[in-house]
PDB file of C-alpha atoms in Angstrom:
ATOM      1  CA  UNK A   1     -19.040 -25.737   3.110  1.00  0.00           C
ATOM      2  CA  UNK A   2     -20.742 -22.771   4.368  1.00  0.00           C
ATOM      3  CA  UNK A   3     -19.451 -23.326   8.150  1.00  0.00           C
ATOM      4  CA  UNK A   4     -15.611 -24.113   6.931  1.00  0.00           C
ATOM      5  CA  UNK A   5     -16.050 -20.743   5.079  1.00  0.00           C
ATOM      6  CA  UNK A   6     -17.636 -19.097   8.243  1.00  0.00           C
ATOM      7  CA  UNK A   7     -14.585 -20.388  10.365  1.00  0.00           C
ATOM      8  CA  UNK A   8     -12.054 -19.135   8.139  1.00  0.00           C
ATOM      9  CA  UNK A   9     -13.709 -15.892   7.780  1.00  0.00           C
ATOM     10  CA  UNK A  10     -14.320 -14.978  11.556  1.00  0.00           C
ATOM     11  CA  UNK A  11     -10.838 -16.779  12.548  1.00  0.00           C
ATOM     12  CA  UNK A  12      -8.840 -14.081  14.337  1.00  0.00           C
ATOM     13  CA  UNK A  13      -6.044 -14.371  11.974  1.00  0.00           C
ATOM     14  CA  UNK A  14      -8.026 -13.759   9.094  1.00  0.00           C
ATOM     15  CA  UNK A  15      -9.985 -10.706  10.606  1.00  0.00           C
ATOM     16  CA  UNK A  16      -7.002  -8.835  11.679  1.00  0.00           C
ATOM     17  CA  UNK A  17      -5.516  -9.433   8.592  1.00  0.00           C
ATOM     18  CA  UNK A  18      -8.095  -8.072   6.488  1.00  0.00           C
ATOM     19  CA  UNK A  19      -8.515  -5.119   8.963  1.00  0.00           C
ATOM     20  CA  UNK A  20      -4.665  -4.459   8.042  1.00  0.00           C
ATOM     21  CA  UNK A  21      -5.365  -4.548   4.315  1.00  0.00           C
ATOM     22  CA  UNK A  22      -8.458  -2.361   4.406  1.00  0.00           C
ATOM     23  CA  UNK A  23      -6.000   0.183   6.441  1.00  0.00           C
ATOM     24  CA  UNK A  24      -3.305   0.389   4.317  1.00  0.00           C
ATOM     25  CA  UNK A  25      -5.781   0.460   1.053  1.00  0.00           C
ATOM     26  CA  UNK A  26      -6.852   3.530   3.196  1.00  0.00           C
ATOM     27  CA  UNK A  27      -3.296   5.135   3.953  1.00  0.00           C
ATOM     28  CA  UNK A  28      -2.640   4.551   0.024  1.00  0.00           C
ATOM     29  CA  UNK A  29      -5.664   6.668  -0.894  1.00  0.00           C
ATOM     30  CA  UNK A  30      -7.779   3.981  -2.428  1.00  0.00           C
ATOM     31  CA  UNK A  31     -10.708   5.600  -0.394  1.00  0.00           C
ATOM     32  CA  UNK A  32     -14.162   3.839  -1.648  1.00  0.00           C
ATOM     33  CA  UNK A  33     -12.323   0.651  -3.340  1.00  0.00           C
ATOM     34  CA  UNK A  34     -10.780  -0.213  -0.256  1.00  0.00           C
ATOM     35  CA  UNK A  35     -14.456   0.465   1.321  1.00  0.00           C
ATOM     36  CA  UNK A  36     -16.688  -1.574  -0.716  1.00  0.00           C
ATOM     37  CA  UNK A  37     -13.906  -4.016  -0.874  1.00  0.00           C
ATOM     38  CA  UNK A  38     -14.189  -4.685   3.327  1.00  0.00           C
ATOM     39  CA  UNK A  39     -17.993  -4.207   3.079  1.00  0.00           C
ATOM     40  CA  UNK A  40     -17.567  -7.280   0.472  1.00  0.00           C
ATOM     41  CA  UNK A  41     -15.543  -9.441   2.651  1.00  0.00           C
ATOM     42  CA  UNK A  42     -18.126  -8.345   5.601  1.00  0.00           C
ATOM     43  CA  UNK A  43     -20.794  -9.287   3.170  1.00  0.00           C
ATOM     44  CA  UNK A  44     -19.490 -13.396   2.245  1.00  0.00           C
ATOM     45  CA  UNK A  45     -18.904 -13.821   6.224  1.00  0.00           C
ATOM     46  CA  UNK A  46     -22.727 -12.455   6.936  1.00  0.00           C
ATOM     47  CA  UNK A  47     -23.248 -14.890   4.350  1.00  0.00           C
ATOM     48  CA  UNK A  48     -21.408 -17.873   5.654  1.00  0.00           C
ATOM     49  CA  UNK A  49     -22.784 -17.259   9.410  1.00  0.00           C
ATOM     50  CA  UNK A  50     -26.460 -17.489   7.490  1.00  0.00           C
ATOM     51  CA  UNK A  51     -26.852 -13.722   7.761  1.00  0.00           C
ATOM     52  CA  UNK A  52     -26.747 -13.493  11.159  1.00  0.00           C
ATOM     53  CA  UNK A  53     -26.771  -9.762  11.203  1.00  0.00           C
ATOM     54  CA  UNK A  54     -26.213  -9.771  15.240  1.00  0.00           C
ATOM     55  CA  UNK A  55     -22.540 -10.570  14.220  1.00  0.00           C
ATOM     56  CA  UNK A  56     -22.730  -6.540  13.854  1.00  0.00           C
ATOM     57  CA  UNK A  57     -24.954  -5.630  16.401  1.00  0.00           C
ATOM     58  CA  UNK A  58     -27.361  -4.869  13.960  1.00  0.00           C
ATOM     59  CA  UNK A  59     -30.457  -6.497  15.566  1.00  0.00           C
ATOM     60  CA  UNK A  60     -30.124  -5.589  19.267  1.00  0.00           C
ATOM     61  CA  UNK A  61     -32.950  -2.697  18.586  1.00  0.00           C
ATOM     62  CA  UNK A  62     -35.823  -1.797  16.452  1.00  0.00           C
ATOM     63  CA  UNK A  63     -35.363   0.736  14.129  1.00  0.00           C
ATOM     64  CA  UNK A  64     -38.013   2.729  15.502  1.00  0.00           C
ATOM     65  CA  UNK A  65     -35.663   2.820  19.400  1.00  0.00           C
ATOM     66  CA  UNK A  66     -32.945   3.573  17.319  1.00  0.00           C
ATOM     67  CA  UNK A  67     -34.296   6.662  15.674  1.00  0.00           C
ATOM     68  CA  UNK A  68     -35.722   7.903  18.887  1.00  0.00           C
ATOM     69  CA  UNK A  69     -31.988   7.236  20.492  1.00  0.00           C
ATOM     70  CA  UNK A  70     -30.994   9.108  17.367  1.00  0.00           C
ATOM     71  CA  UNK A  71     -33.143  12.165  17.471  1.00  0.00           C
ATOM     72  CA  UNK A  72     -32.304  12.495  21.209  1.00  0.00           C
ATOM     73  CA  UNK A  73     -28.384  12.698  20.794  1.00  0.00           C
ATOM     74  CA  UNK A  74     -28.146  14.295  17.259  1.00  0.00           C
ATOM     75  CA  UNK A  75     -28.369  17.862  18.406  1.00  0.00           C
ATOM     76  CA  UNK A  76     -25.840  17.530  21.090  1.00  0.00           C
ATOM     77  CA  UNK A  77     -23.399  15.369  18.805  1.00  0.00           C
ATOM     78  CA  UNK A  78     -23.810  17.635  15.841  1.00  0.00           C
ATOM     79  CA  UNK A  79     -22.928  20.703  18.331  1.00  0.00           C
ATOM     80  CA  UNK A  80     -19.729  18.932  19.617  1.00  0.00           C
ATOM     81  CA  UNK A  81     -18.556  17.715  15.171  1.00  0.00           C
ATOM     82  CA  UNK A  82     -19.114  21.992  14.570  1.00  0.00           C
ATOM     83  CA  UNK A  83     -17.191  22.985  18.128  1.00  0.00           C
ATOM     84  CA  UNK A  84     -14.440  20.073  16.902  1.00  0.00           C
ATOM     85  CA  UNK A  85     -14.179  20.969  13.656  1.00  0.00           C
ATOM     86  CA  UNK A  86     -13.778  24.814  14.647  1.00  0.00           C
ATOM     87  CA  UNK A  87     -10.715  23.849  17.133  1.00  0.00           C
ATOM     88  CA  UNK A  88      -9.320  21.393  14.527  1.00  0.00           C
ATOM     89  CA  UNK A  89      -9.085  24.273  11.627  1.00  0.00           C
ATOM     90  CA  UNK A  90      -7.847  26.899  14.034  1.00  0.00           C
ATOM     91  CA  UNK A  91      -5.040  24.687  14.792  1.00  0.00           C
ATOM     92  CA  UNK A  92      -4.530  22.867  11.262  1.00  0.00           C
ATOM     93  CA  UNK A  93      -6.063  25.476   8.628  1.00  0.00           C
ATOM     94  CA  UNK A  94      -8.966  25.046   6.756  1.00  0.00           C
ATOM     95  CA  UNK A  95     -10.415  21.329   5.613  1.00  0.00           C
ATOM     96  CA  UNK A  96     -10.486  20.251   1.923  1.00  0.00           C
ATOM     97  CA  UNK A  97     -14.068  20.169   1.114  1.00  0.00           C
ATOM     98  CA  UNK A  98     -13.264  20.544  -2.286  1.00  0.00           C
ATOM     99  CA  UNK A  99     -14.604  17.659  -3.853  1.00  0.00           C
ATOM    100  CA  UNK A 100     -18.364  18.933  -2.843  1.00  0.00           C
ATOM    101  CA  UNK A 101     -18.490  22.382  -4.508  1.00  0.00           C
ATOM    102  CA  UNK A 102     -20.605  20.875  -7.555  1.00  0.00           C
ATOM    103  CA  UNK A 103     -23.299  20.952  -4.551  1.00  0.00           C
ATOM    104  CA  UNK A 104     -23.701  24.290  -4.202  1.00  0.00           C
ATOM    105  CA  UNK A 105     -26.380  25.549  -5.448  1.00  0.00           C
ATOM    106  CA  UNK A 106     -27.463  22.575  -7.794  1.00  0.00           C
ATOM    107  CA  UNK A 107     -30.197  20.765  -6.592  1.00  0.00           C
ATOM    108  CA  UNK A 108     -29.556  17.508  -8.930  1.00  0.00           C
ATOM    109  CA  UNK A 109     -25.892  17.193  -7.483  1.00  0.00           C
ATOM    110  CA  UNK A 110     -27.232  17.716  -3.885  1.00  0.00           C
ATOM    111  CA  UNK A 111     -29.818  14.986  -4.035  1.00  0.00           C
ATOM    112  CA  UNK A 112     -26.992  12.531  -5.556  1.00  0.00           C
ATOM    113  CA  UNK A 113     -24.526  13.130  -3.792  1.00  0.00           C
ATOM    114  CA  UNK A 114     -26.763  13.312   0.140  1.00  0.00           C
ATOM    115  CA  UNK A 115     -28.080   9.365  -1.494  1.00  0.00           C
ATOM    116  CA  UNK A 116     -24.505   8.742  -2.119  1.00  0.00           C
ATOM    117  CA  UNK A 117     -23.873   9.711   1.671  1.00  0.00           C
ATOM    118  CA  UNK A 118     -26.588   7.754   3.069  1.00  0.00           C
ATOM    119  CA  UNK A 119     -25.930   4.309   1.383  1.00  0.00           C
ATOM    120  CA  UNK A 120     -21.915   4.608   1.489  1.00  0.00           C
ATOM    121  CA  UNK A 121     -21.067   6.857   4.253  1.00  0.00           C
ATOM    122  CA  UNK A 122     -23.823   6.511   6.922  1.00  0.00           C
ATOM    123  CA  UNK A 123     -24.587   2.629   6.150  1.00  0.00           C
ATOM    124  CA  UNK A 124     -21.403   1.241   4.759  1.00  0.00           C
ATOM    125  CA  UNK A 125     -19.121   3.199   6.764  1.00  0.00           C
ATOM    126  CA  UNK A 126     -20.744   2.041   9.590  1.00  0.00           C
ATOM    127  CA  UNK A 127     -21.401  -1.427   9.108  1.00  0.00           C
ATOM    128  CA  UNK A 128     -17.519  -1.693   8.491  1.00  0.00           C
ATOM    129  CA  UNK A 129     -15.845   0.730  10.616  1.00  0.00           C
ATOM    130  CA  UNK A 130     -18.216  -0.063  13.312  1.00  0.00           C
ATOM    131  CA  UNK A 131     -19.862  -2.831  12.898  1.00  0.00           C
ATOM    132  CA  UNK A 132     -17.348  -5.057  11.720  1.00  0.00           C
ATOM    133  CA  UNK A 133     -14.109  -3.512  12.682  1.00  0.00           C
ATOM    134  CA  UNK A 134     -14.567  -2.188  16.443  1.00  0.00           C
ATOM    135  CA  UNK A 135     -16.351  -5.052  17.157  1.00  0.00           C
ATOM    136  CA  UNK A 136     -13.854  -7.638  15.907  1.00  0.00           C
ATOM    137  CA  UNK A 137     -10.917  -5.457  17.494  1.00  0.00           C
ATOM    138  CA  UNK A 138     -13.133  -5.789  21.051  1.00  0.00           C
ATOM    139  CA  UNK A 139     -14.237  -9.554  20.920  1.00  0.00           C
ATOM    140  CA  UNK A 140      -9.560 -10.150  20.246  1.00  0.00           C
ATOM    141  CA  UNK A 141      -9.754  -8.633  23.252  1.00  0.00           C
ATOM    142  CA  UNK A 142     -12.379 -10.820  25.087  1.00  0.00           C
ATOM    143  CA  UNK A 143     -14.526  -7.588  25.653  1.00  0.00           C
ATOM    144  CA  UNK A 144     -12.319  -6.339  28.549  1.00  0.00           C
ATOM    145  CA  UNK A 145     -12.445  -2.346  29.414  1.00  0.00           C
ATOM    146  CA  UNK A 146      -9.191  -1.978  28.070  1.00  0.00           C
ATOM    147  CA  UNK A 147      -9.628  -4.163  24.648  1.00  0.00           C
ATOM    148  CA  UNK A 148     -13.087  -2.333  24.004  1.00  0.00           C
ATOM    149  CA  UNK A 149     -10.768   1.177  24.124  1.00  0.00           C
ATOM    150  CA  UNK A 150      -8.285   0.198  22.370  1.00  0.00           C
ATOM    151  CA  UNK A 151     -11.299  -1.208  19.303  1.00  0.00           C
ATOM    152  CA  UNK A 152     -12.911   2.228  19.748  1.00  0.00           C
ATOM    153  CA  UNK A 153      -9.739   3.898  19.469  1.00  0.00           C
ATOM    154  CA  UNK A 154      -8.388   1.726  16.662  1.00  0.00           C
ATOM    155  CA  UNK A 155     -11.645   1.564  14.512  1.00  0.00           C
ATOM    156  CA  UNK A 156     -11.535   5.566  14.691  1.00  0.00           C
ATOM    157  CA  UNK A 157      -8.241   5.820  13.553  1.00  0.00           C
ATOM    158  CA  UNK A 158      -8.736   3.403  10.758  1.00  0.00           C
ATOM    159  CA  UNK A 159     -11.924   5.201   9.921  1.00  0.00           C
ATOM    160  CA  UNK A 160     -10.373   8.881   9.698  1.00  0.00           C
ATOM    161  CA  UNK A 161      -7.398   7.144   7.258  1.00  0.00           C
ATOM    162  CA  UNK A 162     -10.433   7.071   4.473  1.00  0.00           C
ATOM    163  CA  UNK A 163     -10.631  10.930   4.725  1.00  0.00           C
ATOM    164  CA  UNK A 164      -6.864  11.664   3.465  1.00  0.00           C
ATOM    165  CA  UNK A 165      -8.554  13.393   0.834  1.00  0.00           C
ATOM    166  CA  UNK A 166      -9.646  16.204   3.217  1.00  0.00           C
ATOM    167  CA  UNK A 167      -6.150  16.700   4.561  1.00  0.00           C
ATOM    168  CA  UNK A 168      -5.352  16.802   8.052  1.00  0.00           C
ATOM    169  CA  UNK A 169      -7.890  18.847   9.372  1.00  0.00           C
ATOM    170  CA  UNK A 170      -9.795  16.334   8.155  1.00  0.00           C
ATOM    171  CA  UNK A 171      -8.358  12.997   9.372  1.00  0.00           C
ATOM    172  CA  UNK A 172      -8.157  14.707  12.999  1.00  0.00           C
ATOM    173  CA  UNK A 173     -11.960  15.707  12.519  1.00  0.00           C
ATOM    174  CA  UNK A 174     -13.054  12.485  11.549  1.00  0.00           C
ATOM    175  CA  UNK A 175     -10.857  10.312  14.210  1.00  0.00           C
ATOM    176  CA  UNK A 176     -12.529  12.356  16.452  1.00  0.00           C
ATOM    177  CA  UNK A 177     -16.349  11.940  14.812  1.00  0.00           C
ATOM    178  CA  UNK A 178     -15.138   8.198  14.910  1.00  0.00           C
ATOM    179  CA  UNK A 179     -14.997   8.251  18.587  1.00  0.00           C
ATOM    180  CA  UNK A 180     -18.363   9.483  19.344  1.00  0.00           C
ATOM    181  CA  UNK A 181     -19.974   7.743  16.946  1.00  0.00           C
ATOM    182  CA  UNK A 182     -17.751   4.585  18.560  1.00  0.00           C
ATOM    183  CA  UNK A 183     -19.299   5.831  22.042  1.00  0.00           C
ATOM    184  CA  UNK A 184     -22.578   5.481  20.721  1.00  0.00           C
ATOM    185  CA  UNK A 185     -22.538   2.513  19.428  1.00  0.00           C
ATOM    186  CA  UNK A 186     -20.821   0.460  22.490  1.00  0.00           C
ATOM    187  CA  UNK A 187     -23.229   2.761  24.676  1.00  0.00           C
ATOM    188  CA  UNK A 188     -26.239   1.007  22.877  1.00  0.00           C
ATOM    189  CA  UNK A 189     -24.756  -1.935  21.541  1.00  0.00           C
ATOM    190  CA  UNK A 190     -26.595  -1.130  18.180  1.00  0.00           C
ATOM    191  CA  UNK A 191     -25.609   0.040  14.706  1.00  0.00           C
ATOM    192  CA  UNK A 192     -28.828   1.461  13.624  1.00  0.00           C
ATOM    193  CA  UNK A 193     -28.224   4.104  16.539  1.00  0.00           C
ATOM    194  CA  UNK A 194     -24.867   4.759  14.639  1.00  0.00           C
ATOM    195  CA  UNK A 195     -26.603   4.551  11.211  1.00  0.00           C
ATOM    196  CA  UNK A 196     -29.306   7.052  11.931  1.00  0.00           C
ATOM    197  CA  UNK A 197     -26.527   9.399  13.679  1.00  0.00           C
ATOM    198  CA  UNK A 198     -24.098   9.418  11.104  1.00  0.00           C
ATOM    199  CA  UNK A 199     -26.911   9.987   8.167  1.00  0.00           C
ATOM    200  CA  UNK A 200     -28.581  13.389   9.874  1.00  0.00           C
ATOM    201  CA  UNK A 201     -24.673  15.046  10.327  1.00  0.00           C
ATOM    202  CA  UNK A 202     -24.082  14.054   6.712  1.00  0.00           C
ATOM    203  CA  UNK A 203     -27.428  15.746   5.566  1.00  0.00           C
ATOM    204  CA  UNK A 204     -27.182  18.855   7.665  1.00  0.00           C
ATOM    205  CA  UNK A 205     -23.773  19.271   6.822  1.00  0.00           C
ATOM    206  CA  UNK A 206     -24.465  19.402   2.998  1.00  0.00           C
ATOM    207  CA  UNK A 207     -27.100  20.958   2.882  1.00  0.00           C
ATOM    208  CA  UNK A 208     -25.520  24.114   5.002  1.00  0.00           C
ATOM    209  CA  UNK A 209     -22.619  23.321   1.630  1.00  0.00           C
ATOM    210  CA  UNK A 210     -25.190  23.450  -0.496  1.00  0.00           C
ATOM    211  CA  UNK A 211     -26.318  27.169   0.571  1.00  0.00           C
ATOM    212  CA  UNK A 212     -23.160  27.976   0.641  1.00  0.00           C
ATOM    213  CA  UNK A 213     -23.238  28.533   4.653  1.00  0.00           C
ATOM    214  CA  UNK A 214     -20.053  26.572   5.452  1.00  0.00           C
TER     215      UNK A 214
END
């Protein structure tokens, strides 16, 4: 039973479909629903290939190569997400940041919300808008060059449409997070790199939020 599940699950068809739904979820504003939602389809197809987490390219390193990776780039990337965002709100106007201002100053909303960053944002973000979604988009196209740009470029787009809430500036500033974050992970072929990545900009960024700095 398990492997006619597994084949209908990983059948192109039914991949590209459910990549459609998750995107329009997105475009409707259904934000975290339409989130946990993939991650649960992701999770029953894990399932049905007996947890074979490679089907992500979650086991290609240890985590402690991945941190390293990490550590190495997250300076560099997090000075290239500040220099974006700068360019995007000079062009577009401020982003809505909003929905964080309980943060400021309150050390029990910080420490929720940074946990609530770290197991939605940096892991299940990843593991579905990476993971699952860029890879899927690159193995339709048989891995060529032009297939695994078009997955980076998709996945990035698809991943910026769950940031409507932070109005354009922050769609562009995410599509464009989504691409070196994408870069990343095909340049290591790992999703712990991403993981790691994505979890130290969401922690700088709210704690500078939660001094009030940005």
């Amino acid at each position: 039973m398990e492997i006619r599940i597994s084949k209908f699950l990983t059948n192109d068809f039914t991949v590209l479909a459910h990549i459609a739904i998750i995107c329009i979820a997105l475009l409707i504003n259904m934000g975290s629903t339409a989130l946990y939602f993939g991650l649960t389809v992701v999770s029953f197809t894990l399932w049905s290939k007996q947890w074979d987490w490679s089907y992500l390219s979650f086991t290609t390193l240890s985590w402690a190569k991945a941190t390293k990776y990490a550590v190495i780039w997250i300076v560099p990337v997090y000075v290239l997400v500040v220099a974006i965002s700068y360019v995007v709100e000079t062009v577009f106007g401020k982003m809505n940041l909003s929905d964080f201002d309980a943060i400021k100053g309150n050390p029990m909303a910080f420490i929720m919300i940074l946990l609530y960053s770290w197991v939605s944002a940096a892991l299940g973000e990843e593991v579905f808008f990476r993971g699952y979604v860029l890879n899927r988009i690159k193995d339709f196209f048989e891995g060529s060059k032009t297939g695994t740009f078009l997955a980076l470029l998709l996945s990035s787009i698809i991943f910026s449409f769950g940031h409507l809430y932070q109005g354009v500036p922050g769609v562009v500033t995410t599509f464009l997070i989504g691409m070196i974050l994408g870069a990343l992970f095909l340049r290591y072929n790992s999703l712990k790199v991403v993981i790691v990545i994505h979890a130290l900009i969401d922690t700088t960024s709210l704690s500078l939020l939660y001094f009030n700095l940005i």
